[in-house]
Amino acid sequence: MAKGQPFFSSKETRLNLEPSFPRSTIAIRLPANGAANHSARTPQRRILHGIDLPTADDESSFAKRNLASASSIYFRQNKKHPRSFLWRVLDDGKVLSIQSVDLSKSSDQERDAALTLRLTFSSPIRPGGVCFADSADREPFSVFVLTASNDLYTLTLRPDFFRKSSATENNVEDWCKTYLSTSFSFRHPHRLLVKDPSTLLISIHDGGLLRLTRAPDDDGSSWTETFFSEGGWSSSFRSLIPWQGNQTVRYGNANLHLTTATSLVFSPPGSHNAQDHVFTASINHMIKGWNLSTGKICANKDLLGQERQPHDMLKYSIDPGQTNLLKVINQQLRGNRDHYYLVSYSPLGSGQFKFWAVGDGLQSDLDLQDLFPDKVFEPPAPSSEIWSMAQFEIVTTAEPGILTIKILWKNNTVYRLHSLEFDLMRVSEDWFNPWVATATETLRDEVLPHVSSAEAEDPTDKWCDYMFYPGRYTEATLATSLSIYEQNLNISRDSSSKRNKSIKELVCMSVGSSVSLGKSMEGGMDYHRYQVDTEHQWRRFYRIVTEIDKQRGEATALAIDEALDLSWIVAVDGIAAIRDCNETEILWHNRSNLISSPDVASHINTDSTLAQYQPDAVLKMAGLIQAAADFRTCFSDDLVHSCNSILQSEIWQDPSQTVPVRIRMFYERCDFAAHITDDDFDQLMTSIDKIGGQKALNTFLIESVVATIAQEKQLTASDVTLTIFGERAIVKGAQEIICLNSSILYNLLMLVVFMISEDDPDDRQLTGLDGSLVYVELLHLLKEYSVLQWLGKTACSEPQDGQTEDLGKAKSADIFRSNAPVTRSSSLLQYPWVRNWNPQWVQPRRSMAMLLTQSIKHVLADIGLSQSDNYNQQVMWLQRTLLRRGQLELAASFLRYQPNTAWSAYFKGRFYLATRDFVSAGFHFKKASFNLANREGALLAVNGTDDILNSTDGEFFDAGLPKYYSHIVALYEKEGAFSHVADFARIGLQSVFSSAQDDSNKSVRTELLNRLFIASINTCCFDSAYSALLQYTDKTLQRSALTHLVSKLCSSSNPNFHEHLLRLPFLHLQPEVDALLAHKCHTTLSLHSSPPYHQILYAWRLQRGDYRGAAEVLHDRLQRLKLVHDSRDGLGALTQTYLALINTLAVVGENEAWILAGGEEGGGGLGFSASSSKSLGQPSNGVSTKPGSSLLSSKGSGPGPASTTRKRRIVTINEIRKEYQAELDRVAMIENDRYAFTAMVDDEEEERERNGDIFGQAAGADAPKGKNAIGWGQDLIMGEASGVGAPGGGEVDGLVL
């Protein structure tokens, strides 16, 4: 293999370090040394729960808050969650951030360790001054921090600190202890190394070492110090007098002697007669072995085993910042000759490794033996550019002697990870084998958005999809970039305009405000110029984001989780999990190597499905992928737009042509012939010739490539659940695979369409290619991946559902101090699919790197879009989920992916119903009605478990059209769309009439009638309500509905409603209407109250020819007016009522001109008319025998506090005329100021005394002046009684016709 082209067997999955939830960071200010007593006297708030860091306004503040100067991952010996802790040094070294990065946890652990501790120190942390230690049998773990003020902090952290914020509310001094060594007043610490929670080792600037020990039960406030030095008293003297000379190097604020240890490593536990040793690499390029039991140096070698002259020490000195130069291998491969092995690295020149055997020495208890003194082990750099080795790790395997060296290379902010598996005893041979590399993420290679001149789409839409792709950029990066962008353009916004707006909205506002729509030279709006300017501003903002984001990618450490066999690359603001490549990724990232060096195929893992193919077949598969990718790169923007447009129509529209015709039309509509030049065609043929020419381009080859894309389902689940960080890793890996597979499928389809269309029919070369079969298969996969791409790029605000005690419940005010809902933004891949998925991670002899890749494939397979039935089910299930969560904007965007099925039409109807587009909803409900009401209706209703389709809704599907429409009617009624309720209720009733009349349909008919009636009432369609009323078979319901209808028609102030009441025939229900109106008149306390029931009842009876009944209404009104006749306002109403009563009785014959007054007061007051009594079973003479059916009382009977029986009597028209004349005389006397003080009739006086002014100041309802008296209320009957004559030829007394 050529140098610089290693085999890519693994791939990074980059993860951002944004908080798991808003306000999930716990900020704690740690006390300085000696401040415990002071803090007890002066209380201060050291703990701030649930904070959100402020947005940085420029690059320097962004780097201070977000970019770590040092970071790594510590893996605990205890296997319980949390066990993997990412620590970062921020804010100029004054802040230590710690958070859990576990990917999984046991299913019996309910709480996720999702909190982040942000520990603030009073002075900066020294470089290399952070160490972790724990023991396998203890739950708490220790963090040791050495600051610039020489304070040693011992932090005893408990796992609950990362689960519950309440766990940190205890006194900080209980778990934070400080220690200051008196020797640090004249000695300067350089490096900190921890062996266990009770033993620390510090390298001193004079070349010595300081060991700190404590008892296991001590809290870290006191330590036992032991000094080790190489030169005895002279070394101590050198510490006391800090001079500068040729033997010192300036580092930070201290002058370090060349013998100062910059890299330290302990000997393996229990090795070499149980004596503790430590190996150090000094600035002077020397390895020293220290016996910590005797304090003596037992080994002293050059890092490369060479002899150095003392005067050359400074020349070969090492940068004091180098901390990763030594590694220990705890194995014995040559019997008792070797106790263990040591690997050293010299950074001088291009870098070189040495392998040492540690054994017994002749003159000391320890000796270093160079295993290969004549060999040079220089690691190959990733390329010819300048690379520096940032860190290396040695990983042991299950087989003794077989090791893997992993090297992290850096070139500014770019890094690469290379590894080599070798046999330690044969490293001189294995070292020159091909190295294995880790591929960088594919998402960063995505082409930038571009809007061609043929597109009408706004560039903002495409740029938003790119910039706000979930997981691509952090919110802090975008916010800082936006601040810089606005500063460059002098865009100022007040805080109110930014309140309650997302970062996406703010960016779109700023970019949009920097572009204006002008006019073209022709005078019209220049939309093209506006489009160009908008894209220019987005690219300007993108460049700022790129510069800010580039800083985040600088690697700081390589961490190996040996327990899970998983590697991590830690960057200044992010981490990357290193997982195995799947089959498609192996072909993609190694396509050039496989073509140029076929022997590279031997590196493919035997567990991979690619191992089933012959090396020549793998070469052709990689060559086909390369040829399709190269062909795609020659597409112009216009050709890309044409291909994308036609591809969408091919995927989502039902075909109307045969497959060969569709392929030819695809080729012609895209106009490949005009866009693909001869040079492009020759380049394509050259690429195809590398795999054997056009003859080799057959169906088997394409299907072999497609087979690598196919996902496999997970058959069994385990008792392991994903953490929030694990969900992110799965989602980010899935996004990578979706992006890559979509690109490969797209390239293959374009290649197939072009090659088939260009193939000469007279001289066919593609004889082994079934174009129709391949075309349909590729379209099906592209349809699946179109949905997956939408899921991967679509972000949603996800409400937290209670994974942790503090973060999951809004009522836990312990962490959330505001009333804002607890949400987090995630991809739709993460929720609902990844959230509800349990990985199968308990497998023997499987590394987490492999299991992580398999889990990603399992998740994509579990989404279930590969088969047609599964596609329909899953797509509709997601639509239901979006509707249930109220995310209507996302549901609208997802409509285009819905299949053409009845259930899809139904859920489209539910969507339009939620958006209150009732017309469109009705169209889709009708479209789905027949299938869902019959056999197909049981498909989803049985399995419906979410809120939008609950278990009770299942009875409305697959049960006939009546029940289906009753369900639709209920949906519309819930939304208050009563006009559509009435429409679908009528359709449902029609289906009832055409169906079998069983008990079930009868109940549905009653329900539909009831909903139709209510909807008609609410929409004031009284004819429809009346029609529904007449169809009731349940008399109780009919009576209740009649009451509702009459009350509705009477209660409105609109006179048209009253006219409607009089116009409706009511048929056999007339007696009940009359009784209802009479009851309303009786219960009306004031004649001024609304509605005017006396007027309505009078008009009702008058229109139906019941003149005596109408006269009874007037007589009741007359008696009430007499109680208030002293009022001047009541005088006119009283005389007009007399006149109307006289004229009404005059219409009937002379022998019938009487009414029956009096009766039981409080038991009915107003009775039925004579005509009404017959229909209700009353005596024909009009005398009611029931208390509730008595006629009108003679003295203004009304509702009283108790029922009182009064004497009934007949009142004739002559008596009324006399009373009327007496009233006219009385009115005339009053108007002439002549008041008569004669006594009133006894019974009338008693009536006044008993009732008082029971009706308040009621003055009565005046009849319209200037009209005939009988016309009081006549306006309600639309003039129908204006020409009525008296029965028997009698004339109307005083009636003007």
mmCIF file of N, CA, C and O in Angstrom, residues 757-825:
data_model
loop_
_atom_site.group_PDB
_atom_site.id
_atom_site.type_symbol
_atom_site.label_atom_id
_atom_site.label_comp_id
_atom_site.label_asym_id
_atom_site.label_seq_id
_atom_site.Cartn_x
_atom_site.Cartn_y
_atom_site.Cartn_z
ATOM 1 N N SER A 757 -29.859 4.236 -21.166
ATOM 2 C CA SER A 757 -30.334 5.091 -22.249
ATOM 3 C C SER A 757 -29.271 5.289 -23.322
ATOM 4 O O SER A 757 -29.610 5.493 -24.501
ATOM 5 N N GLU A 758 -28.001 5.251 -22.947
ATOM 6 C CA GLU A 758 -26.926 5.434 -23.916
ATOM 7 C C GLU A 758 -26.531 4.131 -24.611
ATOM 8 O O GLU A 758 -25.784 4.165 -25.590
ATOM 9 N N ASP A 759 -27.031 3.012 -24.099
ATOM 10 C CA ASP A 759 -26.663 1.724 -24.694
ATOM 11 C C ASP A 759 -27.280 1.595 -26.085
ATOM 12 O O ASP A 759 -28.486 1.780 -26.272
ATOM 13 N N ASP A 760 -26.437 1.282 -27.058
ATOM 14 C CA ASP A 760 -26.879 1.193 -28.448
ATOM 15 C C ASP A 760 -27.738 -0.047 -28.636
ATOM 16 O O ASP A 760 -27.292 -1.165 -28.353
ATOM 17 N N PRO A 761 -28.998 0.113 -29.087
ATOM 18 C CA PRO A 761 -29.853 -1.076 -29.264
ATOM 19 C C PRO A 761 -29.287 -2.060 -30.277
ATOM 20 O O PRO A 761 -29.544 -3.264 -30.182
ATOM 21 N N ASP A 762 -28.544 -1.572 -31.271
ATOM 22 C CA ASP A 762 -27.994 -2.469 -32.288
ATOM 23 C C ASP A 762 -26.741 -3.186 -31.813
ATOM 24 O O ASP A 762 -26.372 -4.216 -32.378
ATOM 25 N N ASP A 763 -26.085 -2.638 -30.826
ATOM 26 C CA ASP A 763 -24.851 -3.264 -30.304
ATOM 27 C C ASP A 763 -24.865 -3.154 -28.780
ATOM 28 O O ASP A 763 -24.113 -2.385 -28.176
ATOM 29 N N ARG A 764 -25.735 -3.915 -28.160
ATOM 30 C CA ARG A 764 -25.930 -3.805 -26.713
ATOM 31 C C ARG A 764 -24.714 -4.341 -25.970
ATOM 32 O O ARG A 764 -24.219 -5.431 -26.263
ATOM 33 N N GLN A 765 -24.253 -3.550 -25.022
ATOM 34 C CA GLN A 765 -23.137 -3.948 -24.177
ATOM 35 C C GLN A 765 -23.595 -4.392 -22.789
ATOM 36 O O GLN A 765 -22.932 -5.190 -22.138
ATOM 37 N N LEU A 766 -24.739 -3.857 -22.352
ATOM 38 C CA LEU A 766 -25.230 -4.169 -21.001
ATOM 39 C C LEU A 766 -26.168 -5.369 -21.051
ATOM 40 O O LEU A 766 -27.333 -5.312 -20.652
ATOM 41 N N THR A 767 -25.657 -6.460 -21.550
ATOM 42 C CA THR A 767 -26.505 -7.650 -21.700
ATOM 43 C C THR A 767 -26.846 -8.287 -20.361
ATOM 44 O O THR A 767 -27.865 -8.966 -20.241
ATOM 45 N N GLY A 768 -26.004 -8.113 -19.378
ATOM 46 C CA GLY A 768 -26.267 -8.728 -18.072
ATOM 47 C C GLY A 768 -26.997 -7.829 -17.109
ATOM 48 O O GLY A 768 -27.151 -8.179 -15.915
ATOM 49 N N LEU A 769 -27.476 -6.691 -17.559
ATOM 50 C CA LEU A 769 -28.118 -5.726 -16.675
ATOM 51 C C LEU A 769 -29.612 -5.677 -16.967
ATOM 52 O O LEU A 769 -30.029 -5.321 -18.074
ATOM 53 N N ASP A 770 -30.414 -6.065 -15.995
ATOM 54 C CA ASP A 770 -31.869 -5.945 -16.079
ATOM 55 C C ASP A 770 -32.236 -4.548 -15.576
ATOM 56 O O ASP A 770 -32.434 -4.322 -14.374
ATOM 57 N N GLY A 771 -32.294 -3.619 -16.524
ATOM 58 C CA GLY A 771 -32.488 -2.222 -16.148
ATOM 59 C C GLY A 771 -33.782 -1.978 -15.400
ATOM 60 O O GLY A 771 -33.827 -1.197 -14.443
ATOM 61 N N SER A 772 -34.848 -2.624 -15.813
ATOM 62 C CA SER A 772 -36.148 -2.396 -15.169
ATOM 63 C C SER A 772 -36.133 -2.861 -13.720
ATOM 64 O O SER A 772 -36.624 -2.161 -12.811
ATOM 65 N N LEU A 773 -35.563 -4.016 -13.484
ATOM 66 C CA LEU A 773 -35.506 -4.553 -12.119
ATOM 67 C C LEU A 773 -34.662 -3.654 -11.221
ATOM 68 O O LEU A 773 -35.071 -3.313 -10.095
ATOM 69 N N VAL A 774 -33.499 -3.269 -11.701
ATOM 70 C CA VAL A 774 -32.609 -2.431 -10.896
ATOM 71 C C VAL A 774 -33.227 -1.059 -10.665
ATOM 72 O O VAL A 774 -33.146 -0.496 -9.553
ATOM 73 N N TYR A 775 -33.870 -0.510 -11.693
ATOM 74 C CA TYR A 775 -34.474 0.814 -11.575
ATOM 75 C C TYR A 775 -35.553 0.838 -10.488
ATOM 76 O O TYR A 775 -35.586 1.736 -9.635
ATOM 77 N N VAL A 776 -36.424 -0.147 -10.510
ATOM 78 C CA VAL A 776 -37.509 -0.203 -9.525
ATOM 79 C C VAL A 776 -36.947 -0.423 -8.120
ATOM 80 O O VAL A 776 -37.409 0.196 -7.148
ATOM 81 N N GLU A 777 -35.929 -1.282 -8.008
ATOM 82 C CA GLU A 777 -35.355 -1.547 -6.688
ATOM 83 C C GLU A 777 -34.667 -0.305 -6.123
ATOM 84 O O GLU A 777 -34.808 0.008 -4.930
ATOM 85 N N LEU A 778 -33.945 0.405 -6.955
ATOM 86 C CA LEU A 778 -33.284 1.629 -6.483
ATOM 87 C C LEU A 778 -34.300 2.696 -6.100
ATOM 88 O O LEU A 778 -34.114 3.426 -5.111
ATOM 89 N N LEU A 779 -35.375 2.822 -6.866
ATOM 90 C CA LEU A 779 -36.412 3.796 -6.515
ATOM 91 C C LEU A 779 -37.052 3.456 -5.166
ATOM 92 O O LEU A 779 -37.339 4.354 -4.357
ATOM 93 N N HIS A 780 -37.279 2.177 -4.939
ATOM 94 C CA HIS A 780 -37.880 1.771 -3.659
ATOM 95 C C HIS A 780 -36.968 2.125 -2.492
ATOM 96 O O HIS A 780 -37.426 2.650 -1.463
ATOM 97 N N LEU A 781 -35.678 1.875 -2.638
ATOM 98 C CA LEU A 781 -34.741 2.215 -1.567
ATOM 99 C C LEU A 781 -34.604 3.720 -1.394
ATOM 100 O O LEU A 781 -34.484 4.221 -0.263
ATOM 101 N N LEU A 782 -34.625 4.452 -2.489
ATOM 102 C CA LEU A 782 -34.547 5.913 -2.375
ATOM 103 C C LEU A 782 -35.787 6.485 -1.707
ATOM 104 O O LEU A 782 -35.710 7.491 -0.990
ATOM 105 N N LYS A 783 -36.922 5.855 -1.929
ATOM 106 C CA LYS A 783 -38.133 6.273 -1.229
ATOM 107 C C LYS A 783 -37.973 6.066 0.273
ATOM 108 O O LYS A 783 -38.323 6.942 1.083
ATOM 109 N N GLU A 784 -37.436 4.914 0.656
ATOM 110 C CA GLU A 784 -37.199 4.645 2.077
ATOM 111 C C GLU A 784 -36.221 5.651 2.672
ATOM 112 O O GLU A 784 -36.467 6.216 3.750
ATOM 113 N N TYR A 785 -35.145 5.916 1.964
ATOM 114 C CA TYR A 785 -34.130 6.814 2.512
ATOM 115 C C TYR A 785 -34.535 8.278 2.423
ATOM 116 O O TYR A 785 -33.971 9.109 3.131
ATOM 117 N N SER A 786 -35.498 8.600 1.593
ATOM 118 C CA SER A 786 -36.023 9.966 1.608
ATOM 119 C C SER A 786 -36.716 10.241 2.941
ATOM 120 O O SER A 786 -36.556 11.318 3.529
ATOM 121 N N VAL A 787 -37.468 9.262 3.410
ATOM 122 C CA VAL A 787 -38.122 9.413 4.711
ATOM 123 C C VAL A 787 -37.082 9.442 5.826
ATOM 124 O O VAL A 787 -37.163 10.250 6.759
ATOM 125 N N LEU A 788 -36.079 8.554 5.733
ATOM 126 C CA LEU A 788 -35.052 8.526 6.773
ATOM 127 C C LEU A 788 -34.256 9.833 6.800
ATOM 128 O O LEU A 788 -33.889 10.324 7.877
ATOM 129 N N GLN A 789 -33.988 10.387 5.624
ATOM 130 C CA GLN A 789 -33.288 11.681 5.589
ATOM 131 C C GLN A 789 -34.125 12.763 6.251
ATOM 132 O O GLN A 789 -33.595 13.606 6.978
ATOM 133 N N TRP A 790 -35.422 12.747 5.995
ATOM 134 C CA TRP A 790 -36.284 13.747 6.628
ATOM 135 C C TRP A 790 -36.294 13.575 8.144
ATOM 136 O O TRP A 790 -36.247 14.561 8.892
ATOM 137 N N LEU A 791 -36.318 12.340 8.598
ATOM 138 C CA LEU A 791 -36.278 12.098 10.043
ATOM 139 C C LEU A 791 -34.960 12.566 10.638
ATOM 140 O O LEU A 791 -34.916 13.107 11.748
ATOM 141 N N GLY A 792 -33.867 12.354 9.906
ATOM 142 C CA GLY A 792 -32.566 12.721 10.441
ATOM 143 C C GLY A 792 -32.318 14.210 10.472
ATOM 144 O O GLY A 792 -31.618 14.704 11.361
ATOM 145 N N LYS A 793 -32.890 14.942 9.540
ATOM 146 C CA LYS A 793 -32.610 16.378 9.466
ATOM 147 C C LYS A 793 -33.648 17.236 10.177
ATOM 148 O O LYS A 793 -33.460 18.441 10.330
ATOM 149 N N THR A 794 -34.746 16.630 10.592
ATOM 150 C CA THR A 794 -35.836 17.388 11.197
ATOM 151 C C THR A 794 -35.671 17.408 12.706
ATOM 152 O O THR A 794 -35.644 16.354 13.354
ATOM 153 N N ALA A 795 -35.547 18.589 13.238
ATOM 154 C CA ALA A 795 -35.420 18.758 14.687
ATOM 155 C C ALA A 795 -36.776 19.100 15.277
ATOM 156 O O ALA A 795 -37.605 19.747 14.642
ATOM 157 N N CYS A 796 -36.991 18.640 16.490
ATOM 158 C CA CYS A 796 -38.243 18.920 17.176
ATOM 159 C C CYS A 796 -37.946 19.163 18.641
ATOM 160 O O CYS A 796 -36.947 18.675 19.180
ATOM 161 N N SER A 797 -38.803 19.925 19.267
ATOM 162 C CA SER A 797 -38.698 20.169 20.702
ATOM 163 C C SER A 797 -39.419 19.051 21.415
ATOM 164 O O SER A 797 -40.633 18.884 21.258
ATOM 165 N N GLU A 798 -38.646 18.295 22.159
ATOM 166 C CA GLU A 798 -39.185 17.096 22.786
ATOM 167 C C GLU A 798 -39.441 17.337 24.264
ATOM 168 O O GLU A 798 -38.514 17.661 25.000
ATOM 169 N N PRO A 799 -40.682 17.182 24.719
ATOM 170 C CA PRO A 799 -40.921 17.310 26.157
ATOM 171 C C PRO A 799 -40.320 16.144 26.908
ATOM 172 O O PRO A 799 -40.376 15.010 26.458
ATOM 173 N N GLN A 800 -39.695 16.427 28.027
ATOM 174 C CA GLN A 800 -39.061 15.385 28.818
ATOM 175 C C GLN A 800 -40.125 14.544 29.492
ATOM 176 O O GLN A 800 -41.105 15.038 30.015
ATOM 177 N N ASP A 801 -39.930 13.226 29.474
ATOM 178 C CA ASP A 801 -40.951 12.323 29.977
ATOM 179 C C ASP A 801 -40.543 11.617 31.254
ATOM 180 O O ASP A 801 -41.008 10.528 31.545
ATOM 181 N N GLY A 802 -39.657 12.203 32.021
ATOM 182 C CA GLY A 802 -39.409 11.670 33.345
ATOM 183 C C GLY A 802 -38.328 10.631 33.430
ATOM 184 O O GLY A 802 -38.457 9.631 34.126
ATOM 185 N N GLN A 803 -37.229 10.799 32.725
ATOM 186 C CA GLN A 803 -36.142 9.845 32.832
ATOM 187 C C GLN A 803 -35.349 10.038 34.110
ATOM 188 O O GLN A 803 -34.790 9.091 34.630
ATOM 189 N N THR A 804 -35.253 11.249 34.580
ATOM 190 C CA THR A 804 -34.542 11.477 35.826
ATOM 191 C C THR A 804 -35.451 12.186 36.794
ATOM 192 O O THR A 804 -36.442 12.805 36.414
ATOM 193 N N GLU A 805 -35.120 12.091 38.054
ATOM 194 C CA GLU A 805 -35.983 12.656 39.073
ATOM 195 C C GLU A 805 -36.080 14.162 38.938
ATOM 196 O O GLU A 805 -37.158 14.743 39.054
ATOM 197 N N ASP A 806 -34.958 14.817 38.674
ATOM 198 C CA ASP A 806 -34.952 16.267 38.627
ATOM 199 C C ASP A 806 -35.320 16.788 37.256
ATOM 200 O O ASP A 806 -36.058 17.734 37.115
ATOM 201 N N LEU A 807 -34.804 16.138 36.229
ATOM 202 C CA LEU A 807 -34.962 16.684 34.892
ATOM 203 C C LEU A 807 -36.273 16.268 34.263
ATOM 204 O O LEU A 807 -36.750 16.900 33.350
ATOM 205 N N GLY A 808 -36.840 15.195 34.737
ATOM 206 C CA GLY A 808 -37.996 14.650 34.060
ATOM 207 C C GLY A 808 -39.320 15.187 34.509
ATOM 208 O O GLY A 808 -40.319 14.968 33.857
ATOM 209 N N LYS A 809 -39.393 15.865 35.635
ATOM 210 C CA LYS A 809 -40.676 16.306 36.150
ATOM 211 C C LYS A 809 -40.648 17.797 36.405
ATOM 212 O O LYS A 809 -39.800 18.311 37.104
ATOM 213 N N ALA A 810 -41.642 18.477 35.828
ATOM 214 C CA ALA A 810 -41.692 19.926 35.994
ATOM 215 C C ALA A 810 -41.957 20.305 37.438
ATOM 216 O O ALA A 810 -41.594 21.381 37.877
ATOM 217 N N LYS A 811 -42.580 19.404 38.202
ATOM 218 C CA LYS A 811 -42.883 19.756 39.575
ATOM 219 C C LYS A 811 -41.652 19.682 40.463
ATOM 220 O O LYS A 811 -41.702 20.085 41.617
ATOM 221 N N SER A 812 -40.546 19.163 39.971
ATOM 222 C CA SER A 812 -39.321 19.121 40.756
ATOM 223 C C SER A 812 -38.633 20.466 40.649
ATOM 224 O O SER A 812 -37.682 20.641 39.900
ATOM 225 N N ALA A 813 -39.115 21.416 41.404
ATOM 226 C CA ALA A 813 -38.584 22.780 41.341
ATOM 227 C C ALA A 813 -37.195 22.870 41.911
ATOM 228 O O ALA A 813 -36.587 23.932 41.924
ATOM 229 N N ASP A 814 -36.673 21.755 42.344
ATOM 230 C CA ASP A 814 -35.333 21.688 42.904
ATOM 231 C C ASP A 814 -34.278 22.083 41.887
ATOM 232 O O ASP A 814 -33.258 22.639 42.228
ATOM 233 N N ILE A 815 -34.574 21.827 40.565
ATOM 234 C CA ILE A 815 -33.577 22.220 39.557
ATOM 235 C C ILE A 815 -34.099 23.285 38.625
ATOM 236 O O ILE A 815 -33.346 24.119 38.150
ATOM 237 N N PHE A 816 -35.377 23.315 38.391
ATOM 238 C CA PHE A 816 -35.918 24.303 37.472
ATOM 239 C C PHE A 816 -36.577 25.410 38.285
ATOM 240 O O PHE A 816 -37.585 25.198 38.945
ATOM 241 N N ARG A 817 -36.027 26.572 38.236
ATOM 242 C CA ARG A 817 -36.546 27.693 39.009
ATOM 243 C C ARG A 817 -37.540 28.521 38.203
ATOM 244 O O ARG A 817 -38.138 29.430 38.727
ATOM 245 N N SER A 818 -37.678 28.265 36.938
ATOM 246 C CA SER A 818 -38.613 29.039 36.127
ATOM 247 C C SER A 818 -39.808 28.169 35.787
ATOM 248 O O SER A 818 -39.813 26.970 35.996
ATOM 249 N N ASN A 819 -40.835 28.793 35.224
ATOM 250 C CA ASN A 819 -42.041 28.083 34.857
ATOM 251 C C ASN A 819 -42.025 27.601 33.423
ATOM 252 O O ASN A 819 -43.030 27.112 32.921
ATOM 253 N N ALA A 820 -40.909 27.766 32.747
ATOM 254 C CA ALA A 820 -40.821 27.353 31.350
ATOM 255 C C ALA A 820 -40.900 25.840 31.264
ATOM 256 O O ALA A 820 -40.403 25.122 32.120
ATOM 257 N N PRO A 821 -41.536 25.294 30.224
ATOM 258 C CA PRO A 821 -41.614 23.843 30.099
ATOM 259 C C PRO A 821 -40.252 23.243 29.850
ATOM 260 O O PRO A 821 -39.391 23.837 29.214
ATOM 261 N N VAL A 822 -40.062 22.033 30.366
ATOM 262 C CA VAL A 822 -38.776 21.362 30.232
ATOM 263 C C VAL A 822 -38.760 20.633 28.891
ATOM 264 O O VAL A 822 -39.430 19.632 28.704
ATOM 265 N N THR A 823 -38.036 21.141 27.946
ATOM 266 C CA THR A 823 -37.951 20.537 26.632
ATOM 267 C C THR A 823 -36.504 20.448 26.205
ATOM 268 O O THR A 823 -35.637 21.111 26.752
ATOM 269 N N ARG A 824 -36.255 19.627 25.240
ATOM 270 C CA ARG A 824 -34.938 19.559 24.629
ATOM 271 C C ARG A 824 -35.124 19.319 23.145
ATOM 272 O O ARG A 824 -36.098 18.698 22.715
ATOM 273 N N SER A 825 -34.216 19.823 22.380
ATOM 274 C CA SER A 825 -34.297 19.686 20.940
ATOM 275 C C SER A 825 -33.577 18.424 20.513
ATOM 276 O O SER A 825 -32.459 18.152 20.950
#
